[in-house]
Short mmCIF file of N, CA and C in Angstrom, two decimals:
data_model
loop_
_atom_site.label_atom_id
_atom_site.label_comp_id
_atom_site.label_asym_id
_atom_site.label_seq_id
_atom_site.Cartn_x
_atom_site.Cartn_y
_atom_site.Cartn_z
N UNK A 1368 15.00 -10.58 4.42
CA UNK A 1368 14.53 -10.38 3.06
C UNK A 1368 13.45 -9.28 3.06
N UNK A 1369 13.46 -8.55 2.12
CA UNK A 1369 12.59 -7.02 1.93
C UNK A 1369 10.97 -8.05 1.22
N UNK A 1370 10.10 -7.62 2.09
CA UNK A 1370 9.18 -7.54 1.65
C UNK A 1370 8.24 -6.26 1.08
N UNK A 1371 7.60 -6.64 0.27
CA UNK A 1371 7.01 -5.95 -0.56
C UNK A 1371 5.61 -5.35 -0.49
N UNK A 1372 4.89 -4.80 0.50
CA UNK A 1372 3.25 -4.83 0.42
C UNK A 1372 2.61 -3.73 -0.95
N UNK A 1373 2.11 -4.51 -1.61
CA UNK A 1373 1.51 -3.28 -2.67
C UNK A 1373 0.27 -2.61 -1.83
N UNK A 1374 0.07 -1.41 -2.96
CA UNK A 1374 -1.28 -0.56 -2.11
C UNK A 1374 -1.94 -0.89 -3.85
N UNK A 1375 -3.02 -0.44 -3.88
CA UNK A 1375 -3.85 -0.94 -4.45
C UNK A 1375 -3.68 0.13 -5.80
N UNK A 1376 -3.40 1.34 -5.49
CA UNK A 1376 -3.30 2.43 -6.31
C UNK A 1376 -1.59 1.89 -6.75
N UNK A 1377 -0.84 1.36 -6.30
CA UNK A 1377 0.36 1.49 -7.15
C UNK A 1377 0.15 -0.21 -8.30
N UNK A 1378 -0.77 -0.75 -7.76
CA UNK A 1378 -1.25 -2.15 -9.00
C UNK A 1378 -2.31 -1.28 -9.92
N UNK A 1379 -3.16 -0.40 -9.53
CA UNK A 1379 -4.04 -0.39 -10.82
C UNK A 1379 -3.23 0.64 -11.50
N UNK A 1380 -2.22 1.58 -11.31
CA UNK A 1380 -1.74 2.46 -12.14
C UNK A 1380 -0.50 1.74 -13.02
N UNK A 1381 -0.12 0.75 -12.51
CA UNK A 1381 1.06 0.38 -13.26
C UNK A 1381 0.04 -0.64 -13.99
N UNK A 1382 -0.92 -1.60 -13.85
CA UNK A 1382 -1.90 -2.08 -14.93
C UNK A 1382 -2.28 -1.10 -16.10
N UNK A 1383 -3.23 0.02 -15.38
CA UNK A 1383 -3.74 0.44 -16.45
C UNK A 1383 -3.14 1.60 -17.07
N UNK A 1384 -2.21 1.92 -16.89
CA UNK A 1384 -1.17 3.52 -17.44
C UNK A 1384 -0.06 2.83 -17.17
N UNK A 1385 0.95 2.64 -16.52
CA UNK A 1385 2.53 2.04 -16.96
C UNK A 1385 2.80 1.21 -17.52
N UNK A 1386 2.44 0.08 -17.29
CA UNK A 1386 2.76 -1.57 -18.24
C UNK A 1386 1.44 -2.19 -17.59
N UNK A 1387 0.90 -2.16 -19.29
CA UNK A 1387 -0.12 -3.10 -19.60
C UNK A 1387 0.48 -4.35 -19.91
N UNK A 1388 -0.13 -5.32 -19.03
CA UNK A 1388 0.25 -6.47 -19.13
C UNK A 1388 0.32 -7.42 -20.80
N UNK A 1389 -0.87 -6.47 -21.49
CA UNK A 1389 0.09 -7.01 -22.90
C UNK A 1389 1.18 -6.45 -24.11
N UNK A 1390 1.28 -5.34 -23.01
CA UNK A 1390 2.97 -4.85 -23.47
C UNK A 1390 4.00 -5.46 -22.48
N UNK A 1391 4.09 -5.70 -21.10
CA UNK A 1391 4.97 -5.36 -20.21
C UNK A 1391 4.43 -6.61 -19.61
N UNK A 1392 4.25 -8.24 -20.32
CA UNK A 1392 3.78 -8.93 -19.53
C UNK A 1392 5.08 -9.19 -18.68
N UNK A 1393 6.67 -9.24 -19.08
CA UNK A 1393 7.29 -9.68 -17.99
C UNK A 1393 7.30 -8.99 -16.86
N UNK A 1394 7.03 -7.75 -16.57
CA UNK A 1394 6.81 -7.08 -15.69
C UNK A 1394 5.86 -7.89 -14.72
N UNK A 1395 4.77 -7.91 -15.01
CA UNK A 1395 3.87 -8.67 -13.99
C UNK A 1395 4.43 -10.18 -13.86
N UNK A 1396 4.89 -10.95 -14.48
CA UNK A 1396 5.73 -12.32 -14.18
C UNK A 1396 6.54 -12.11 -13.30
N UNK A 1397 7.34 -10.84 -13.36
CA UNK A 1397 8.08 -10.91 -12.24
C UNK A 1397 7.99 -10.24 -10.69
N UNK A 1398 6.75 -9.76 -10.92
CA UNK A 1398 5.45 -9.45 -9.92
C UNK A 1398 5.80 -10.95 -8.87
N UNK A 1399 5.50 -12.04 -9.75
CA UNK A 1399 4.71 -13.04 -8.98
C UNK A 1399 5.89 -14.08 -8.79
N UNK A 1400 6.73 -14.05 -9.70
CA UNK A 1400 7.85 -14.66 -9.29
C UNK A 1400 8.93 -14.69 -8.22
N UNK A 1401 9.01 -13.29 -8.03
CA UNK A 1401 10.10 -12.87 -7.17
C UNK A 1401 9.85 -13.24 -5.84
N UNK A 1402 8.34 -13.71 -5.65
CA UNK A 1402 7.93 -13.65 -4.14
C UNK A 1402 8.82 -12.68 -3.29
N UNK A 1403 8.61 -11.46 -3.19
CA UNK A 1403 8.87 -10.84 -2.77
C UNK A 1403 7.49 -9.90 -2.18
N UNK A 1404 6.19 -9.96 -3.18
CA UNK A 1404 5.25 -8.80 -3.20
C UNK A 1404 4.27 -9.70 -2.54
N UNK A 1405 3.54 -8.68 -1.49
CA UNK A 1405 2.27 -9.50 -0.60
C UNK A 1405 0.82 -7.98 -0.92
N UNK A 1406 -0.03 -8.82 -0.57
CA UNK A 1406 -0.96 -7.61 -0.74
C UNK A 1406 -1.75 -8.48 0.56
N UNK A 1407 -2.77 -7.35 1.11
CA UNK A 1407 -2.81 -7.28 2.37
C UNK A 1407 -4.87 -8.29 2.13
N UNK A 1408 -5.48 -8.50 2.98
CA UNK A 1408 -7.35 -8.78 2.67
C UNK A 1408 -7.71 -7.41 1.99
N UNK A 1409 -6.98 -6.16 2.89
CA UNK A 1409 -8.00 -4.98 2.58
C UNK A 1409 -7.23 -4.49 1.01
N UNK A 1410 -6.68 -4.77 0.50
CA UNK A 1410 -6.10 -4.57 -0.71
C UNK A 1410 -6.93 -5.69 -1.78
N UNK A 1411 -7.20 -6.85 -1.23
CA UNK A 1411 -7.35 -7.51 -2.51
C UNK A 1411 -9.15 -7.58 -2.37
N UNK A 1412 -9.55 -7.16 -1.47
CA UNK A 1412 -11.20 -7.19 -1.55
C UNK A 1412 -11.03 -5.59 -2.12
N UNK A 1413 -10.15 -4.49 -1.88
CA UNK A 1413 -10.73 -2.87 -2.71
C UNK A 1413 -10.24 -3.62 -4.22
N UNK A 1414 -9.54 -4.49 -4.24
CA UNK A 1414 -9.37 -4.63 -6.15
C UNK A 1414 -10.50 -5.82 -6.38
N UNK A 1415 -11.09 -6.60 -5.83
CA UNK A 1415 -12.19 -7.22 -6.39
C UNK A 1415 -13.41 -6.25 -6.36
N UNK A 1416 -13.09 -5.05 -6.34
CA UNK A 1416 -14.36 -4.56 -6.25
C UNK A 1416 -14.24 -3.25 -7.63
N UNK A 1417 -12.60 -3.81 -8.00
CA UNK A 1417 -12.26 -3.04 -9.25
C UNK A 1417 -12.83 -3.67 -10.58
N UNK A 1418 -13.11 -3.64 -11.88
CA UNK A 1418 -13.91 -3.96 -13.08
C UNK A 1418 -12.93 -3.83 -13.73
N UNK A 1419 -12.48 -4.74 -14.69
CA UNK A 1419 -11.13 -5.40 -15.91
C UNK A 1419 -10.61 -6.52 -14.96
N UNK A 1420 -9.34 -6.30 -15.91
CA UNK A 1420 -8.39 -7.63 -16.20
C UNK A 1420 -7.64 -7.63 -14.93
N UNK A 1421 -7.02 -6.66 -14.59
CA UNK A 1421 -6.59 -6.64 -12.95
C UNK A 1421 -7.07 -7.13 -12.04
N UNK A 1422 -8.38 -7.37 -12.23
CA UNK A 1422 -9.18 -8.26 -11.17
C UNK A 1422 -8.89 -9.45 -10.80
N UNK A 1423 -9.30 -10.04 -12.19
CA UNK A 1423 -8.66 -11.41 -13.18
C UNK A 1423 -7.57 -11.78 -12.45
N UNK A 1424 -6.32 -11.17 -12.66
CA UNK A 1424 -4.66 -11.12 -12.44
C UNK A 1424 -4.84 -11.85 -11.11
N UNK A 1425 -5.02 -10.37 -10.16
CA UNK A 1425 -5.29 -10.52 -9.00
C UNK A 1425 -5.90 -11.92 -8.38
N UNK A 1426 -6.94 -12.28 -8.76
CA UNK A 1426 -7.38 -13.38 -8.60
C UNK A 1426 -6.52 -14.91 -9.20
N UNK A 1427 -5.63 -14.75 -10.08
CA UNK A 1427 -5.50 -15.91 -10.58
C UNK A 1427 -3.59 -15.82 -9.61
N UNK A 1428 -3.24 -14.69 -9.31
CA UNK A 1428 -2.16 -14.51 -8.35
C UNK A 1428 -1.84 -14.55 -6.52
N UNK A 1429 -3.09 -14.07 -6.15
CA UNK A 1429 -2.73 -13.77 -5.33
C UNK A 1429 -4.20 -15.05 -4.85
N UNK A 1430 -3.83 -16.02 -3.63
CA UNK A 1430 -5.20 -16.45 -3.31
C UNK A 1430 -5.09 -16.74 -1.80
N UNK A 1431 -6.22 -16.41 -1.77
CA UNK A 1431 -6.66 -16.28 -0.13
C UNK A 1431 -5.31 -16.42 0.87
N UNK A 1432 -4.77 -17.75 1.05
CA UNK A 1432 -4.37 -18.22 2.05
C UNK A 1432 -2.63 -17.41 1.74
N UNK A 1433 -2.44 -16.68 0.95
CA UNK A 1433 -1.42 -16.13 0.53
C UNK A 1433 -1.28 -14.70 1.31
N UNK A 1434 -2.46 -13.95 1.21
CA UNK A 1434 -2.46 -12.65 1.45
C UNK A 1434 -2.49 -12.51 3.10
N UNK A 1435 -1.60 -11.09 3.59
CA UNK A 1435 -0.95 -11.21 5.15
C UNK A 1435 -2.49 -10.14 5.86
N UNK A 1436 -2.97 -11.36 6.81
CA UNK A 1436 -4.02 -11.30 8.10
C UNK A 1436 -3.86 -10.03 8.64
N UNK A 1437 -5.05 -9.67 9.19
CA UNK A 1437 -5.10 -7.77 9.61
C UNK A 1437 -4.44 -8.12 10.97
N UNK A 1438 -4.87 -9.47 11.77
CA UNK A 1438 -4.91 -10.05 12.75
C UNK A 1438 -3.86 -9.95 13.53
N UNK A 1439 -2.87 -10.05 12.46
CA UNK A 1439 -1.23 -9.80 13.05
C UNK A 1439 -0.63 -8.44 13.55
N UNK A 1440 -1.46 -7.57 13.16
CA UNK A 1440 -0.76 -5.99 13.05
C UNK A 1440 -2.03 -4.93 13.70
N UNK A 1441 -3.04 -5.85 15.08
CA UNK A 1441 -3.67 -5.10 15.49
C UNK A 1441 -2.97 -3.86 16.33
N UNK A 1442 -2.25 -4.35 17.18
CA UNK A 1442 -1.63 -3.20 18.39
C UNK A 1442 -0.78 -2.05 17.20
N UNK A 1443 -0.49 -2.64 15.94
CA UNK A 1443 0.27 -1.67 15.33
C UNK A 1443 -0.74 -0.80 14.58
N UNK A 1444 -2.01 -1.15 14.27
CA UNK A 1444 -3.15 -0.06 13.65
C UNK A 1444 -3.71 0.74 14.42
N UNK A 1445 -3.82 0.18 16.02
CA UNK A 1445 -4.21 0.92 17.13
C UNK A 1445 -3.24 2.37 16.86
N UNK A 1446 -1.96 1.65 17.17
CA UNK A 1446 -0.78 2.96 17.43
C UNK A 1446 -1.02 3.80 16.08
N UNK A 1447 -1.47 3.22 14.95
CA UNK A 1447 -1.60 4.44 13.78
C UNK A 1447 -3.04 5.26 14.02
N UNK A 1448 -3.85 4.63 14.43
CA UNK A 1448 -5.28 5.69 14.69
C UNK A 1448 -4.63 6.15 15.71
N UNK A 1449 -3.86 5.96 16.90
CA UNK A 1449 -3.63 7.32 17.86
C UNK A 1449 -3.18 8.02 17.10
N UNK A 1450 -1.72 7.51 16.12
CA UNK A 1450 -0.93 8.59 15.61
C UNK A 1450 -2.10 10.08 14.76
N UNK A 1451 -3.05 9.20 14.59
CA UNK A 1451 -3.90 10.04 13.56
C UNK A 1451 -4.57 10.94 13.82
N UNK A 1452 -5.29 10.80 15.18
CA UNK A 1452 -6.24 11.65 16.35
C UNK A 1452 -5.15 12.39 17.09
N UNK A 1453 -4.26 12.12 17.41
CA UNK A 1453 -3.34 13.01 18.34
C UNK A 1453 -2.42 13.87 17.92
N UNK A 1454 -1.87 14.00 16.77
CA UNK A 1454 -0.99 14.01 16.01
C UNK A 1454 -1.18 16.05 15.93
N UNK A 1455 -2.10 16.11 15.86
CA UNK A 1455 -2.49 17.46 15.73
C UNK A 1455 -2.73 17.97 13.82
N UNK A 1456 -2.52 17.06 13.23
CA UNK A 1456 -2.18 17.18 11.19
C UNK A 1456 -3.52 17.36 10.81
N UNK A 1457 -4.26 16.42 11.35
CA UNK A 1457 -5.64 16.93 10.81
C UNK A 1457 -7.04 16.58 11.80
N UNK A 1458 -8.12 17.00 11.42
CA UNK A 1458 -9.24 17.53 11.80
C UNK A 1458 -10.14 16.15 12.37
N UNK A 1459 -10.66 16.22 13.03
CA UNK A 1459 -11.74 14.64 13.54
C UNK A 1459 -12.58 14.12 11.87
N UNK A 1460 -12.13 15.50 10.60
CA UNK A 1460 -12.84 14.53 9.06
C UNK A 1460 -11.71 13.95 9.05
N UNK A 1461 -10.47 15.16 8.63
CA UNK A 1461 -9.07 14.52 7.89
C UNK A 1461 -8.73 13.22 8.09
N UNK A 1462 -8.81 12.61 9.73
CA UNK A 1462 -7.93 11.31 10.10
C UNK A 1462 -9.79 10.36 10.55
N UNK A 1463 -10.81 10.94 10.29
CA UNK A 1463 -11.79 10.27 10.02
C UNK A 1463 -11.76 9.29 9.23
N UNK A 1464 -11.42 10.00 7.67
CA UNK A 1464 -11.45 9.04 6.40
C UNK A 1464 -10.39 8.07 6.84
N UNK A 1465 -9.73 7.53 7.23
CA UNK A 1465 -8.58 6.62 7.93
C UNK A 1465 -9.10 5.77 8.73
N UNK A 1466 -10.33 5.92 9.70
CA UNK A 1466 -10.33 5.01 11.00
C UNK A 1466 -11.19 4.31 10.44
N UNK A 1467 -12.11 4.00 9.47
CA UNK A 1467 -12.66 2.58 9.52
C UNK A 1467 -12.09 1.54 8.77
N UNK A 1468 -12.07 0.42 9.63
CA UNK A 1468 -11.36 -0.49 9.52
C UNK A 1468 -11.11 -1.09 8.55
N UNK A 1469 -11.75 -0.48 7.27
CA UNK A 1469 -12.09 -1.34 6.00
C UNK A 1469 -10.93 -0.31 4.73
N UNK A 1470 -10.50 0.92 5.60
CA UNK A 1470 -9.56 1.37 4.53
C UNK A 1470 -8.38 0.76 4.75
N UNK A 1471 -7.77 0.92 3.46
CA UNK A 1471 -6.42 -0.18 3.20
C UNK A 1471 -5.67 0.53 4.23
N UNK A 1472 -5.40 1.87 3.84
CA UNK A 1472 -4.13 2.78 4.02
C UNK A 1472 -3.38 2.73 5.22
N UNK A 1473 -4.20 2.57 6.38
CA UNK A 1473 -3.64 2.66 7.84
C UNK A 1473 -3.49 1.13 7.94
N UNK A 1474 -3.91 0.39 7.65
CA UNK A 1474 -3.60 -1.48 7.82
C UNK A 1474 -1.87 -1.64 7.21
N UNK A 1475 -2.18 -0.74 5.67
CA UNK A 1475 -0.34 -1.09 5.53
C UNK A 1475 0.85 -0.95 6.00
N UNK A 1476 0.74 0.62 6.95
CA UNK A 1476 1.54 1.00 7.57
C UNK A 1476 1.46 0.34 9.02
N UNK A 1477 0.07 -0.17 9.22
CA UNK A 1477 0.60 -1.07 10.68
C UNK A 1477 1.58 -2.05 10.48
N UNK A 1478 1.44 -3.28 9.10
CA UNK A 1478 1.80 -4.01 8.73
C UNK A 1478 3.14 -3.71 8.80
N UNK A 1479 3.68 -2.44 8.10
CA UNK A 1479 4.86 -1.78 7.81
C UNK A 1479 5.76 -1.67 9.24
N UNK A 1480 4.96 -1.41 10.14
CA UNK A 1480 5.28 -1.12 11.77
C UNK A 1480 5.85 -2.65 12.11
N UNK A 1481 4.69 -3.57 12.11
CA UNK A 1481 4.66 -4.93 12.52
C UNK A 1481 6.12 -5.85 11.91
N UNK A 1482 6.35 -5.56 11.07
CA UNK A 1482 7.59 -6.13 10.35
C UNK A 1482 8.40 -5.25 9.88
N UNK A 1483 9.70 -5.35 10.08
CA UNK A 1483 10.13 -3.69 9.53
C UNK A 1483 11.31 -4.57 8.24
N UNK A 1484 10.76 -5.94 7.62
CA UNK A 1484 11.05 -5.76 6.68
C UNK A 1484 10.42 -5.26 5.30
N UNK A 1485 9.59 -4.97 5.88
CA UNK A 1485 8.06 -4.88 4.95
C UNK A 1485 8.28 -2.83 4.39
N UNK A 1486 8.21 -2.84 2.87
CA UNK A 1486 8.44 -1.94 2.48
C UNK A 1486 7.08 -1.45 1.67
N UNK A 1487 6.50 -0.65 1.67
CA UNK A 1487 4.82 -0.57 1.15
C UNK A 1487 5.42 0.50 -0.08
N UNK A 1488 4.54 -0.22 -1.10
CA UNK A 1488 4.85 0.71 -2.46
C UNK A 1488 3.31 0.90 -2.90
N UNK A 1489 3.68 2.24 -2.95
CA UNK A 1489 2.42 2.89 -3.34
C UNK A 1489 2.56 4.21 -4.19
N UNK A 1490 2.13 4.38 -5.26
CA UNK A 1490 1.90 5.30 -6.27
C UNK A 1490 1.24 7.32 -5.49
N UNK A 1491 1.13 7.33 -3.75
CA UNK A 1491 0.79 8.53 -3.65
C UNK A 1491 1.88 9.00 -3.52
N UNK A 1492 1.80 10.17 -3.37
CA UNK A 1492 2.64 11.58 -3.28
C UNK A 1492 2.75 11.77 -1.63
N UNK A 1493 3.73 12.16 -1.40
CA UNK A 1493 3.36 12.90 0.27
C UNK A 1493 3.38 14.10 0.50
N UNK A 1494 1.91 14.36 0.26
CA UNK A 1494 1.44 15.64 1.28
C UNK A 1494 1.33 15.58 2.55
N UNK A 1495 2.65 16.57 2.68
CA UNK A 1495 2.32 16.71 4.06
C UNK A 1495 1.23 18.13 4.52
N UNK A 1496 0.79 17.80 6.07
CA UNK A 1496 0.15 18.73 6.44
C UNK A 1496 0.48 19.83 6.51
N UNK A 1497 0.08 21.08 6.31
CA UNK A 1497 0.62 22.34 6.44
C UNK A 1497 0.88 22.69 7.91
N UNK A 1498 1.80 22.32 7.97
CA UNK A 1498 2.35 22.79 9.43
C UNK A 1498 2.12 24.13 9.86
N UNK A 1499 2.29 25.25 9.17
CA UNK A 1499 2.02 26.44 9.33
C UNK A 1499 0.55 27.24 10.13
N UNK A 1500 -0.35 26.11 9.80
CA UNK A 1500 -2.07 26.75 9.86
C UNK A 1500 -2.27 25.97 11.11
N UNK A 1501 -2.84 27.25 11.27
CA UNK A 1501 -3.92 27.47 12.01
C UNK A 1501 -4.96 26.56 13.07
N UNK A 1502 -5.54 25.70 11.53
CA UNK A 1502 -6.43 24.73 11.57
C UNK A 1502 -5.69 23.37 11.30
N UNK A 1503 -6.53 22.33 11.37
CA UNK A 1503 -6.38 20.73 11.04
C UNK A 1503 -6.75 20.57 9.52
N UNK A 1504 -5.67 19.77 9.21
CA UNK A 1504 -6.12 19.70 7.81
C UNK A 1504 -7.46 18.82 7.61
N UNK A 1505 -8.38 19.08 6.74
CA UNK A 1505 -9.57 17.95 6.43
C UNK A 1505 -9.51 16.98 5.38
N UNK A 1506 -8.23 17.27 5.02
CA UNK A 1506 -8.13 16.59 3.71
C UNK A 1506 -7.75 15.07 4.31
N UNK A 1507 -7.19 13.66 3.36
CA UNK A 1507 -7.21 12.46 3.81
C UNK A 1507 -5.60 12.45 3.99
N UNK A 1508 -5.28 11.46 5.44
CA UNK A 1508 -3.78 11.36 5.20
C UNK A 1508 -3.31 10.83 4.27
N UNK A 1509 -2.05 10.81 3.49
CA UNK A 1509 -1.36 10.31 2.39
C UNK A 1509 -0.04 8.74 3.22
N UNK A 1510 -0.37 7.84 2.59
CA UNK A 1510 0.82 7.23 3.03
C UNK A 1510 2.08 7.03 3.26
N UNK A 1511 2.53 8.13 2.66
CA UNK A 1511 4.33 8.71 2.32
C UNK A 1511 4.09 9.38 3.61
N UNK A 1512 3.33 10.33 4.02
CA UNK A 1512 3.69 10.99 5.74
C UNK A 1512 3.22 10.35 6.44
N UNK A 1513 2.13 9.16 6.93
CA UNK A 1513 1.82 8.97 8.39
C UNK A 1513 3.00 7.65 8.27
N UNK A 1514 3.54 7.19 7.45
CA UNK A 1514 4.54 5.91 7.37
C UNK A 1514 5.81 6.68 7.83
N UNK A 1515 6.55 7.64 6.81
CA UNK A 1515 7.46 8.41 7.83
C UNK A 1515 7.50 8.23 9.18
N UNK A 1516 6.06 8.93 9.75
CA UNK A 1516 6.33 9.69 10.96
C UNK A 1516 6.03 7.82 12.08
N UNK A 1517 6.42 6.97 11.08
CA UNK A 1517 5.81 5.84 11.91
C UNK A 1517 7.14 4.99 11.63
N UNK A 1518 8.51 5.61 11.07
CA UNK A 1518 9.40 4.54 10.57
C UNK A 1518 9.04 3.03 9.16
N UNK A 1519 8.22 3.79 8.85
CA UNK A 1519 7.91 2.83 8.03
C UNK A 1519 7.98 3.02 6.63
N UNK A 1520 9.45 2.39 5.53
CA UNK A 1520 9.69 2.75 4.19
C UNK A 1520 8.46 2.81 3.67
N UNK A 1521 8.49 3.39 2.19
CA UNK A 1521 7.55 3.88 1.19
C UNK A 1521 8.34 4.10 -0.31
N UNK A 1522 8.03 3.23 -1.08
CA UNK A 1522 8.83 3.38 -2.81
C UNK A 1522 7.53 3.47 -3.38
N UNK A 1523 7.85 4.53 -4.72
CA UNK A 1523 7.12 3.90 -5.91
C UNK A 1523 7.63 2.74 -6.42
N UNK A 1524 6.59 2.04 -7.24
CA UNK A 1524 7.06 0.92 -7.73
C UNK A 1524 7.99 1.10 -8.77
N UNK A 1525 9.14 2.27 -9.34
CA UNK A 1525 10.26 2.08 -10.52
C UNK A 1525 11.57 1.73 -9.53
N UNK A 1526 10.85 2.08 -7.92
CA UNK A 1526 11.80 2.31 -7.02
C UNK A 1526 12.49 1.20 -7.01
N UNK A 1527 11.30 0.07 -6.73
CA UNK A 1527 11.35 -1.42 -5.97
C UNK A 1527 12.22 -1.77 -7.34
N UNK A 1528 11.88 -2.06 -8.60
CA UNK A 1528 12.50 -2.25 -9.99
C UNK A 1528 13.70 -2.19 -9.74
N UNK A 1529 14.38 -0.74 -9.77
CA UNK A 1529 15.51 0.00 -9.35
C UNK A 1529 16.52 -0.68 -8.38
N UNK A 1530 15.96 -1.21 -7.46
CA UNK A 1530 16.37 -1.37 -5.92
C UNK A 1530 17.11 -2.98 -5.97
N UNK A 1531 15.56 -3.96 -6.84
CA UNK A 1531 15.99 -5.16 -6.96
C UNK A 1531 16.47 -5.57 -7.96
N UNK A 1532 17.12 -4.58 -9.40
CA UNK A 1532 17.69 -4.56 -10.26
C UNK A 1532 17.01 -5.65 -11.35
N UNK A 1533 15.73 -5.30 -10.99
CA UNK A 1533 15.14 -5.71 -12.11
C UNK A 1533 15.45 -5.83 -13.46
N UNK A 1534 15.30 -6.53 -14.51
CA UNK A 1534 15.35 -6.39 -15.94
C UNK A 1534 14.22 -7.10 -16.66
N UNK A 1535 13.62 -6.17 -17.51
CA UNK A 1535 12.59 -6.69 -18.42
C UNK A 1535 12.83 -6.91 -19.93
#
């Protein structure tokens, strides 16, 4: 069965710009129904630290003993900070913003590593590094390329909709 990890940016954009839950409440019902969707500690402590109703949600959906342990997917976050330092894509800032332990981004794709039913939907874009230059990029990795280069799927969320033939 396909699991689902949200990133934090593909829940507050479909809250607060795609379906507001009091237009599009079945949308989020079937968020929570499908059991299909997990969100990770480091996902649901960056949204308790978000202000509105998403908080709320979050809290009245997702609770503690629900959300999947960093604990499980250490050797696989290790292998993503090598991927990040060795990789040659970006600079000791670029894959800086990545290594402390408290950003979501590299925990999902371990997770993603750790179970390869686990499909992470997230609202970024993938920039990739400019292969061409010179230099290391300084900018932050995006989760659409270090998941690639790690075997690890990536949907927007119309994808997951799409995929599991959702209807609202």
């Amino acid at each position: 069965m396909t699991k689902y990890l949200l990133d934090s940016n593909a829940l507050i954009d479909a809250y607060d710009k795609l379906y507001p839950i009091g237009v599009f409440g079945s949308v989020w019902e079937w968020l929570i129904t499908s059991k299909k969707f997990f969100i990770t500690k480091q996902v649901y402590e960056e949204l308790m630290a978000y202000d509105g109703d998403l908080k709320i949600w979050i809290q009245g959906h997702f609770e503690k003993n629900e959300l999947i342990d960093e604990f499980i997917a250490v050797q696989e976050y290790a292998l993503v900070a090598d991927f990040l330092t060795s990789s040659g894509y970006w600079s000791e800032a670029g894959s800086g913003l990545w290594l402390n332990t408290s950003k979501t981004d590299p925990w999902l794709i371990a997770y993603g590593m750790h179970d390869s039913d686990c499909v992470i939907v997230t609202h970024e874009n993938s920039s990739n590094p400019n292969p061409n230059s010179n230099s290391n990029s300084r900018k932050e990795p995006k989760i659409p390329f270090v998941a690639s280069k790690n075997n690890v799927q990536v949907q927007h969320l119309w994808e997951v909709f799409s995929n599991e033939n959702a209807v609202f």
